[in-house]
CSV table of C-alpha atoms in Angstrom, one decimal:
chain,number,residue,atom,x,y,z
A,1,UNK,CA,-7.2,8.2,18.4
A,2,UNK,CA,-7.0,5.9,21.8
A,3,UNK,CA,-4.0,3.6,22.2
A,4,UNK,CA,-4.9,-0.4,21.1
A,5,UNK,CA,-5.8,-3.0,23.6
A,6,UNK,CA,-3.8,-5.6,24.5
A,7,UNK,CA,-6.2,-8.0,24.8
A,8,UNK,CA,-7.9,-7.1,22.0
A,9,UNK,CA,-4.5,-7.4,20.0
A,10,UNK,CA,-3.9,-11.2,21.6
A,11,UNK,CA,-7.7,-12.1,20.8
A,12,UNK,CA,-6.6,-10.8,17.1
A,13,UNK,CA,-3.2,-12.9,17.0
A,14,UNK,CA,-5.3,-15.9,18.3
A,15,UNK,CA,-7.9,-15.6,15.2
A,16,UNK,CA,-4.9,-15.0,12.7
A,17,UNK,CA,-3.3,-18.0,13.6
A,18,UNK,CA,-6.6,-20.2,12.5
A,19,UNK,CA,-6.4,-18.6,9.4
A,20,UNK,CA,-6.6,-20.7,6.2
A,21,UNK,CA,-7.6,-19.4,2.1
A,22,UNK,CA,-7.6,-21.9,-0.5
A,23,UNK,CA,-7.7,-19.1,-3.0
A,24,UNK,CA,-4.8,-17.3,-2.0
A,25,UNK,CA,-2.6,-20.3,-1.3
A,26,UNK,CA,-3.3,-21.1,-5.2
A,27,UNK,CA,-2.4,-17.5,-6.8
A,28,UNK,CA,1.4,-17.3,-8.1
A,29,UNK,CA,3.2,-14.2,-9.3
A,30,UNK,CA,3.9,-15.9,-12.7
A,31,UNK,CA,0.1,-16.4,-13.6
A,32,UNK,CA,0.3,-12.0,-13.8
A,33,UNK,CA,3.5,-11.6,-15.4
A,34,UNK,CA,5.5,-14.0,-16.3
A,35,UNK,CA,3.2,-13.9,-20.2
A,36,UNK,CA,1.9,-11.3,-22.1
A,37,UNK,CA,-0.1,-12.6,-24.9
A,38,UNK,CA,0.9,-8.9,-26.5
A,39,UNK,CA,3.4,-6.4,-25.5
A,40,UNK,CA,3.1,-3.0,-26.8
A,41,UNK,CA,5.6,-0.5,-27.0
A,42,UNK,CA,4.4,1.5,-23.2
A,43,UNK,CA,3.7,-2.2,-21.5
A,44,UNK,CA,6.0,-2.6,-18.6
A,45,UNK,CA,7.1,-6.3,-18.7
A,46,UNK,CA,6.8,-9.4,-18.7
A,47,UNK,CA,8.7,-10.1,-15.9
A,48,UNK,CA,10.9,-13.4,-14.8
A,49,UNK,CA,12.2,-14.2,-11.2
A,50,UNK,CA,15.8,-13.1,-10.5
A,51,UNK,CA,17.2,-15.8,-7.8
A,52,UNK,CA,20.2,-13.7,-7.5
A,53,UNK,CA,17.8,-10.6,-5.6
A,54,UNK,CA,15.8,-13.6,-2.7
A,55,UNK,CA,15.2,-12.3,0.8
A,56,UNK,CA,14.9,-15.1,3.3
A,57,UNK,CA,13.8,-14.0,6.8
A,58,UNK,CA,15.3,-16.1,9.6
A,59,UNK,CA,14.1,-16.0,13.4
A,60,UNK,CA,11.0,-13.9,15.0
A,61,UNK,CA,11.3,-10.0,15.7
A,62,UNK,CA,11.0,-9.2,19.1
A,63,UNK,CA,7.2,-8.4,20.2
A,64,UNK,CA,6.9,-5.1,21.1
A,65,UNK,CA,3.3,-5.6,21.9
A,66,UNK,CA,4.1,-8.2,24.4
A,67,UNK,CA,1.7,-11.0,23.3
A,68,UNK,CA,4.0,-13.2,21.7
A,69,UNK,CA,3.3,-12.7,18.1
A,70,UNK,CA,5.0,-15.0,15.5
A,71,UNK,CA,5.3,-14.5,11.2
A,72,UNK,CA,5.2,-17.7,8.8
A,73,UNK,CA,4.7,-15.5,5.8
A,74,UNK,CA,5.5,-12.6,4.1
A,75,UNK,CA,4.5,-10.9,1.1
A,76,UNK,CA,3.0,-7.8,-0.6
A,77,UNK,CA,6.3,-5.3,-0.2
A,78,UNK,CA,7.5,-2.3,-1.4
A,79,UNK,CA,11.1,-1.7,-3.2
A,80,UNK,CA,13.1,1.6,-3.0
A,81,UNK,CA,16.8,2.1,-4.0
A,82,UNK,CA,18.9,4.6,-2.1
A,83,UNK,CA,22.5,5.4,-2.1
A,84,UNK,CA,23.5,2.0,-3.9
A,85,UNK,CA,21.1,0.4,-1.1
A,86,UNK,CA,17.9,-1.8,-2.1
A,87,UNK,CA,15.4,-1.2,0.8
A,88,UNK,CA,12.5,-3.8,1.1
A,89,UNK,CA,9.4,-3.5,2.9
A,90,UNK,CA,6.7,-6.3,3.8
A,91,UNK,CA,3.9,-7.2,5.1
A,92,UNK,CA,4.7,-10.1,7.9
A,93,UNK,CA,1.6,-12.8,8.9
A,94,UNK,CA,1.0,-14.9,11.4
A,95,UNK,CA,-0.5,-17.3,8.4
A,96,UNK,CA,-0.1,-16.1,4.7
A,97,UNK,CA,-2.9,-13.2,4.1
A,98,UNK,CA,-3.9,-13.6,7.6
A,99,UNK,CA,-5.1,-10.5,9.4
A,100,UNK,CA,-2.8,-9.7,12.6
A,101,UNK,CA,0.0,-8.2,10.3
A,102,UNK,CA,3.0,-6.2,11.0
A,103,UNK,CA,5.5,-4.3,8.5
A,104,UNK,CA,9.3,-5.2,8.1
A,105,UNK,CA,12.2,-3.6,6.9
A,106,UNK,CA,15.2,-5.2,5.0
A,107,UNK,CA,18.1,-4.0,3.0
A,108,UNK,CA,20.6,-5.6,0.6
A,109,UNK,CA,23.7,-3.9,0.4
A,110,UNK,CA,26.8,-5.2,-1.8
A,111,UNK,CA,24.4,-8.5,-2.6
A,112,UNK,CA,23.8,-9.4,0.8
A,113,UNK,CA,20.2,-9.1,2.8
A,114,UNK,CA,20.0,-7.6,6.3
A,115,UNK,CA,17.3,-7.5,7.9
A,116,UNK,CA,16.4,-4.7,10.1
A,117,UNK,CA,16.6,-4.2,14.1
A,118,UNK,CA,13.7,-2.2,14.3
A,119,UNK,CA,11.6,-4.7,12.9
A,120,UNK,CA,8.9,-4.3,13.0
A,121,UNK,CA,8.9,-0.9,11.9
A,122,UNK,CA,5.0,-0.5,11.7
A,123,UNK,CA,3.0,-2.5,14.5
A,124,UNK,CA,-0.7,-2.1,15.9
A,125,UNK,CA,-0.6,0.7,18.6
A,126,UNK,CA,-3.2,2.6,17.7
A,127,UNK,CA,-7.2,1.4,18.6
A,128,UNK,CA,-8.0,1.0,14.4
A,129,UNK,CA,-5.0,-1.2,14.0
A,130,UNK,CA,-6.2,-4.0,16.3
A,131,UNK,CA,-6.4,-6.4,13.2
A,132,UNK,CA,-3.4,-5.9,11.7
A,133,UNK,CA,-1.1,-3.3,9.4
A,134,UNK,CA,-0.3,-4.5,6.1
A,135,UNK,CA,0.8,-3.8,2.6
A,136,UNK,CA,3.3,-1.1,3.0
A,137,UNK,CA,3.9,1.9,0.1
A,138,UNK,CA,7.0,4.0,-0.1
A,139,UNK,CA,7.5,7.0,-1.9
A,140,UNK,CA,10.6,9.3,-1.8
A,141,UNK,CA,9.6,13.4,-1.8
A,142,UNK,CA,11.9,16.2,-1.2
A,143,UNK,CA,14.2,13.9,0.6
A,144,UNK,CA,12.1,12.1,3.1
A,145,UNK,CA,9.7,9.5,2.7
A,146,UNK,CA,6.1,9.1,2.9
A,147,UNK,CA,4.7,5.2,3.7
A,148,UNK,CA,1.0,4.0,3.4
A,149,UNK,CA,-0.1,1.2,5.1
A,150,UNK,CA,-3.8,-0.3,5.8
A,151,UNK,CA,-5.0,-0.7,9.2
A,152,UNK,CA,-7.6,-3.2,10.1
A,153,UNK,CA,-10.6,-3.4,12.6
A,154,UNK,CA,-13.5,-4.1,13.4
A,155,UNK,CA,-16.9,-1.3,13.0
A,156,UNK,CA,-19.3,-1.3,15.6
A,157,UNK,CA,-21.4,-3.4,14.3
A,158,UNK,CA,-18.8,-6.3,13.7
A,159,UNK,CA,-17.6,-5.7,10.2
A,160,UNK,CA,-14.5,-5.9,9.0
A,161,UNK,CA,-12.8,-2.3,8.3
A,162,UNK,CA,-9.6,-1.2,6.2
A,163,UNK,CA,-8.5,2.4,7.1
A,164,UNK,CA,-5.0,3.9,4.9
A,165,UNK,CA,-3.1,5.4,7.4
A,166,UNK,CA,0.1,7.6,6.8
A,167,UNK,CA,3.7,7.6,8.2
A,168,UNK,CA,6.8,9.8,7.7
A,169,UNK,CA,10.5,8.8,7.6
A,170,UNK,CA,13.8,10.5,7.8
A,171,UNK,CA,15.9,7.7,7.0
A,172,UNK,CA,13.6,4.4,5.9
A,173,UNK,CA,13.9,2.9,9.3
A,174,UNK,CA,12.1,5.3,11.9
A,175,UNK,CA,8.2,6.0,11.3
A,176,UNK,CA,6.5,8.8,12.9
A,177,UNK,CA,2.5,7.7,12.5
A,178,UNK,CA,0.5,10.8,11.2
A,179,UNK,CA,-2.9,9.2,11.3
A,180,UNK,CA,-5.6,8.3,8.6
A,181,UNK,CA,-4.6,9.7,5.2
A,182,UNK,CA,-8.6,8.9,3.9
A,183,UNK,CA,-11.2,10.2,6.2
A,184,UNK,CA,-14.1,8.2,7.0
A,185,UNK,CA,-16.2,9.8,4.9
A,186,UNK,CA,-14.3,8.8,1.9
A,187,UNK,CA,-13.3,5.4,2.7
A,188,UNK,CA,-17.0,4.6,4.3
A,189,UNK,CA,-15.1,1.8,6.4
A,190,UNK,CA,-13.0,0.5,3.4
A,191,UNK,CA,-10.6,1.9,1.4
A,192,UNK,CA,-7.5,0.1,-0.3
A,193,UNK,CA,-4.8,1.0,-3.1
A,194,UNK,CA,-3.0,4.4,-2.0
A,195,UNK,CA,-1.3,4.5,-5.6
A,196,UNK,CA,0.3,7.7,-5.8
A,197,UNK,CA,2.2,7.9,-9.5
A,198,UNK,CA,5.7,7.3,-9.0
A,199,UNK,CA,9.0,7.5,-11.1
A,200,UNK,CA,11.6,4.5,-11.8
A,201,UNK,CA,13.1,5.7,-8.1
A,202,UNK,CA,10.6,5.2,-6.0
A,203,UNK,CA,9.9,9.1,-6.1
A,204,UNK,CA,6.3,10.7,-6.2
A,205,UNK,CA,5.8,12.2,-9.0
A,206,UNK,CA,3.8,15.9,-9.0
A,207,UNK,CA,1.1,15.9,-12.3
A,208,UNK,CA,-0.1,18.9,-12.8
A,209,UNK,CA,1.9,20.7,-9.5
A,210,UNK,CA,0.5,18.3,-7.0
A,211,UNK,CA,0.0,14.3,-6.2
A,212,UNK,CA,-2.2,12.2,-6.8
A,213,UNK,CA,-3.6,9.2,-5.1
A,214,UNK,CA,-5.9,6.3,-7.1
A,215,UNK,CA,-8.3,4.6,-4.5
A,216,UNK,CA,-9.6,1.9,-6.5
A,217,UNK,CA,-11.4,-0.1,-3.7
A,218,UNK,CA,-13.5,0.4,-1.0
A,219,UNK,CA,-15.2,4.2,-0.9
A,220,UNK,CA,-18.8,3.1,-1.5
A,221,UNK,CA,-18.2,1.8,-4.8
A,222,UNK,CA,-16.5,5.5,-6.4
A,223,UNK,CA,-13.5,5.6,-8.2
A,224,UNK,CA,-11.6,8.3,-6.1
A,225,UNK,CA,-8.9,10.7,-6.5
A,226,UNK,CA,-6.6,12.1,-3.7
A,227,UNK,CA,-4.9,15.4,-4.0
A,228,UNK,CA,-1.8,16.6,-1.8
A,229,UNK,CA,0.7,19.2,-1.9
A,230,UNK,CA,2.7,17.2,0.2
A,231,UNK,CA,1.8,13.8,0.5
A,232,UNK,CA,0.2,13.8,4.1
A,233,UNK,CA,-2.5,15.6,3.7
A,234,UNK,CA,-5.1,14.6,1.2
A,235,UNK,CA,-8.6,15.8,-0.7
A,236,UNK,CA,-10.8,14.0,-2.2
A,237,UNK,CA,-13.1,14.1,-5.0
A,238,UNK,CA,-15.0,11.2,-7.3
A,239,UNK,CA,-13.2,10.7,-10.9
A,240,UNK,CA,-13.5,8.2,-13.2
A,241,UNK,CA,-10.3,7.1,-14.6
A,242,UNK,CA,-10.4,2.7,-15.4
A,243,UNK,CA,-12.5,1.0,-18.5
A,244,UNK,CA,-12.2,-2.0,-18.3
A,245,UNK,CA,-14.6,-2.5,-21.1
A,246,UNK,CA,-11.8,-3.8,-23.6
A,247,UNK,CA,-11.0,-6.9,-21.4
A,248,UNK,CA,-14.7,-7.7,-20.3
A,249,UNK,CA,-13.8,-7.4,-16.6
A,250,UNK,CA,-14.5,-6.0,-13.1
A,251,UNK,CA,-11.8,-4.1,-11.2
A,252,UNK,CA,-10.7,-5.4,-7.8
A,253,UNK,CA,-7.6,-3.1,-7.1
A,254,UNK,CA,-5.1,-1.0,-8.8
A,255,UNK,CA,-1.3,-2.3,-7.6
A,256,UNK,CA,0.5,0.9,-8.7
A,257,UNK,CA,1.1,3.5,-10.9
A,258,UNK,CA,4.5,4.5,-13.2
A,259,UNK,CA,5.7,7.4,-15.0
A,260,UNK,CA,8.0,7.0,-17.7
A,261,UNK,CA,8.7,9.7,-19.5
A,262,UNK,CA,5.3,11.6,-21.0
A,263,UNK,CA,3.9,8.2,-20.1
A,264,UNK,CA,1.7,7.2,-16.8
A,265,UNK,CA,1.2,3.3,-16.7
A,266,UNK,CA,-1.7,1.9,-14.2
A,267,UNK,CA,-0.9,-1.6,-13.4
A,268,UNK,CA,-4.1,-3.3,-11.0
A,269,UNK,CA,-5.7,-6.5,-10.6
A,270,UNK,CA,-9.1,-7.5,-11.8
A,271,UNK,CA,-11.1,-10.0,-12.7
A,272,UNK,CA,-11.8,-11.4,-16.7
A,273,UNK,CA,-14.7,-12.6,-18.3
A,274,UNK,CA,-14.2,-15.8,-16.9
A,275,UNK,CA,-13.9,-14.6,-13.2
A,276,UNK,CA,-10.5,-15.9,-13.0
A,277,UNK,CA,-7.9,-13.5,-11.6
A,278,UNK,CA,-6.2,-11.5,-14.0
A,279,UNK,CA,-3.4,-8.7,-13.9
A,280,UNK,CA,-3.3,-5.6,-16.7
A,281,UNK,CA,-2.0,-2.3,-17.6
A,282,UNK,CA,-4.0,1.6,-19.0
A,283,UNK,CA,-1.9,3.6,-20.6
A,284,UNK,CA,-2.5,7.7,-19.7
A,285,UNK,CA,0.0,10.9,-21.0
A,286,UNK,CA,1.0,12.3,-17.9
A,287,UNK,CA,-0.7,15.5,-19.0
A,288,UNK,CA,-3.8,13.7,-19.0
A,289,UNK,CA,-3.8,11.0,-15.8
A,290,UNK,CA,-7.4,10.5,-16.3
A,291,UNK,CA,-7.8,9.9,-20.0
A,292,UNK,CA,-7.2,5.9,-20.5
A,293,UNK,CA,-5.7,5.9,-24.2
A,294,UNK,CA,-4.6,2.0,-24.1
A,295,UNK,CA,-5.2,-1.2,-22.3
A,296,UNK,CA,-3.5,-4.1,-22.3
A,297,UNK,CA,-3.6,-7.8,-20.5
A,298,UNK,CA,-0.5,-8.7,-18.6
A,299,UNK,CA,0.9,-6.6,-15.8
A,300,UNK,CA,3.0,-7.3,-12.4
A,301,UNK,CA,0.8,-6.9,-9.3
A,302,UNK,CA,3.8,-4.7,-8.0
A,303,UNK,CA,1.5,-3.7,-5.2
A,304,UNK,CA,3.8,-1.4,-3.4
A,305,UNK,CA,5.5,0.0,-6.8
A,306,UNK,CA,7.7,-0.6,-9.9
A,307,UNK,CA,11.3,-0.1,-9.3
A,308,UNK,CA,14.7,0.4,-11.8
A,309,UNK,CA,17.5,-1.7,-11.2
A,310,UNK,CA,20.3,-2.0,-13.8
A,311,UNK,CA,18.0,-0.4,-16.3
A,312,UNK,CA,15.3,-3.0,-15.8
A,313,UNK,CA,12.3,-2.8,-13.3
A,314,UNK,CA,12.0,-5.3,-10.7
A,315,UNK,CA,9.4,-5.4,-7.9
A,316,UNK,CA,9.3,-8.6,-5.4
A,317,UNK,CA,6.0,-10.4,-4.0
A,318,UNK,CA,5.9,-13.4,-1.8
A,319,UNK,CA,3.0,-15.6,-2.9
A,320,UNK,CA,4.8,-18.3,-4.1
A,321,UNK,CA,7.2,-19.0,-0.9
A,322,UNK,CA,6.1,-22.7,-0.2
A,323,UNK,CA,3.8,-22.6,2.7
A,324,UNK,CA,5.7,-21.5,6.2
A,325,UNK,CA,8.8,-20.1,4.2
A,326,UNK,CA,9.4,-16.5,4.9
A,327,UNK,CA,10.5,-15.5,1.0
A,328,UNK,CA,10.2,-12.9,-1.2
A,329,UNK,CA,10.9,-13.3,-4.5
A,330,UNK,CA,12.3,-11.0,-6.8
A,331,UNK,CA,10.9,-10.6,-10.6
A,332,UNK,CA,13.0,-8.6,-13.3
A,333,UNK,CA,11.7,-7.4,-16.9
A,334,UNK,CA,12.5,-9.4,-19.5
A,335,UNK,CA,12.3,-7.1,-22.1
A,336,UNK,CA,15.0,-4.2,-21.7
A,337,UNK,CA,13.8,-0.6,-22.2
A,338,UNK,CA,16.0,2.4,-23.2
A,339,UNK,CA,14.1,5.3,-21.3
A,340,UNK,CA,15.1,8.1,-23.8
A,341,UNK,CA,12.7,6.0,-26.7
A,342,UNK,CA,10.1,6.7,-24.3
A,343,UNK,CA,9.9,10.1,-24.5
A,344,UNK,CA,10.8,13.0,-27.3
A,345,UNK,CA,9.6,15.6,-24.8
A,346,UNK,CA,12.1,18.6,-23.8
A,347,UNK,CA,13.1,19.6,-20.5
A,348,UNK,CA,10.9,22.6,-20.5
A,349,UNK,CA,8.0,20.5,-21.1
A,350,UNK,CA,9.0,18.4,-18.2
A,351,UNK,CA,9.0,22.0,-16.4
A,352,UNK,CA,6.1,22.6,-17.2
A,353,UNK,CA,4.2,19.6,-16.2
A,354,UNK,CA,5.2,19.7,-12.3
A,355,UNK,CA,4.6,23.9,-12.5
């Protein structure tokens, strides 16, 4: 793939900066999961925001680019916990869901924030990226990690384009890029939501001996399943797995996915009878990711993951920062969860899941 142009890149910058979205200036965290008009048992949440966890980004990153790019926004992150560390990574705008978008780094270590000197650790180098990479997902496998991201550009014809594209870490700060992750014939010019099933540590999780990926948007209108033996390099075939039936609604994107125990918990964004914006939760047995046994109304928008902290899960978002505050806000379950009354499954049934 050819190297980005810098011109193209400032022409990008330029347009982001124009950037305004009445609808996405009015959406707040707590409107997904602050309430949940019911609760079962395998819900995850509802969730309240923990002031104690805030990441406040001060000053601009250096460009590497060299066209002067600025951030007034961030949002849409991933949380992983290493080594007593809490890692953070986020999407940085020039305007708040503007296109032009770079990935950051932070971590908090004995209560305090720091942001990293790398930042930013994912930037537009590559000729699909000209418009931007955004919304970061981390997952830890066999010690190293494996980040998605979404590239933006433009097609031929002028449309707008989302591409997931793939990196590899050795230590959460340095990425290697590996290139697309969903061919083009897959994606069709659009695909969003690589939501690989991941534990309470930010691991991926193997069902049946290999991953899974959910692409929930994009793909020509198909409900799509990814499979990897190691987390780079992906299949893909067509598989229904959402009804949304129950809740009289149309899916717009899956956030993530959990495993807890025998259970695997989608949690994705769609919208209700009404058309209003709405947040939810499927319930699936690990043994069977494609089976939807339950469905309930309420659920996080954690779009790069559900994390355990302190026995609760947190995840962070960044919608509600008032406008040109660079803050990400972190949310906390409000209804504690003792892991072993999740499961009555033996070890060797564990074993034999990820055989």
């Amino acid at each position: 793939m050819k190297a980005v142009d810098t011109d193209d890149l400032r022409e990008s910058f330029a347009d982001a900066l124009a950037h305004t979205n009445a609808l996405t200036d009015r959406i707040s965290t707590d409107q997904f999961s602050a309430h949940y008009a019911e609760t079962p048992p395998w819900a995850i949440g509802p969730f309240a925001r923990d002031a104690s966890l805030t990441f406040r980004l001060d000053g601009q990153w250096n460009d590497p680019t060299g066209i002067g790019w600025t951030s007034d926004s961030i949002f849409n992150p991933t949380v992983i916990e290493r080594d007593g560390a809490l890692h953070l990574f986020y999407r940085a705008s020039p305007r708040k869901e503007s296109t032009a978008s770079r990935i950051g780094h932070a971590v908090r270590r004995d209560g305090v924030w720091t942001d990293s000197p790398a930042n930013p650790v994912i930037y537009p180098t590559l000729e699909n990226e000209v418009l931007g990479c955004e919304d970061p997902k981390v997952y830890g496998v066999d010690g190293r990690y494996v980040l998605f991201y979404n590239a933006i550009r433009r097609t031929e014809t002028g449309e707008v384009a989302c591409d997931i594209m793939v990196a590899t870490s050795d230590d959460l700060e340095h990425w290697e890029k590996q290139g697309l992750a969903v061919p083009y014939d897959v994606s069709q010019n659009w695909a969003k939501g690589a939501v690989v099933p991941r534990d309470a540590d930010g691991n991926a999780v193997r069902i049946g001996g290999e991953y899974l990926m959910f692409l929930s948007e994009g793909c020509g209108g198909r409900p799509m399943i990814g499979h990897s033996d190691d987390l780079v390099h992906w299949t893909f075939v067509e598989q229904p797995y959402l009804d949304l039936t129950p809740l009289n609604g149309s899916l717009y994107e899956v956030a993530c996915a959990v495993v807890d125990g025998d259970d695997l918990v989608l949690d994705f964004f769609y919208a209700d009878e009404h058309g209003d914006f709405a947040a939810a939760q499927a319930l699936y047995a690990r043994s069977a990711p494609f089976t939807q046994l339950a469905i309930n109304r309420g659920g996080s928008l954690a779009w790069g993951g559900l994390q355990r902290l302190d026995d609760d899960w947190i995840f962070a978002q960044g919608w509600d920062a008032p406008p040109g505050s660079r803050e990400m806000y972190f949310y906390r379950s409000t209804r504690r969860t003792d892991r072993t009354d999740r499961t009555d499954r033996t070890d060797r049934t564990i074993a034999e899941e990820e055989a």
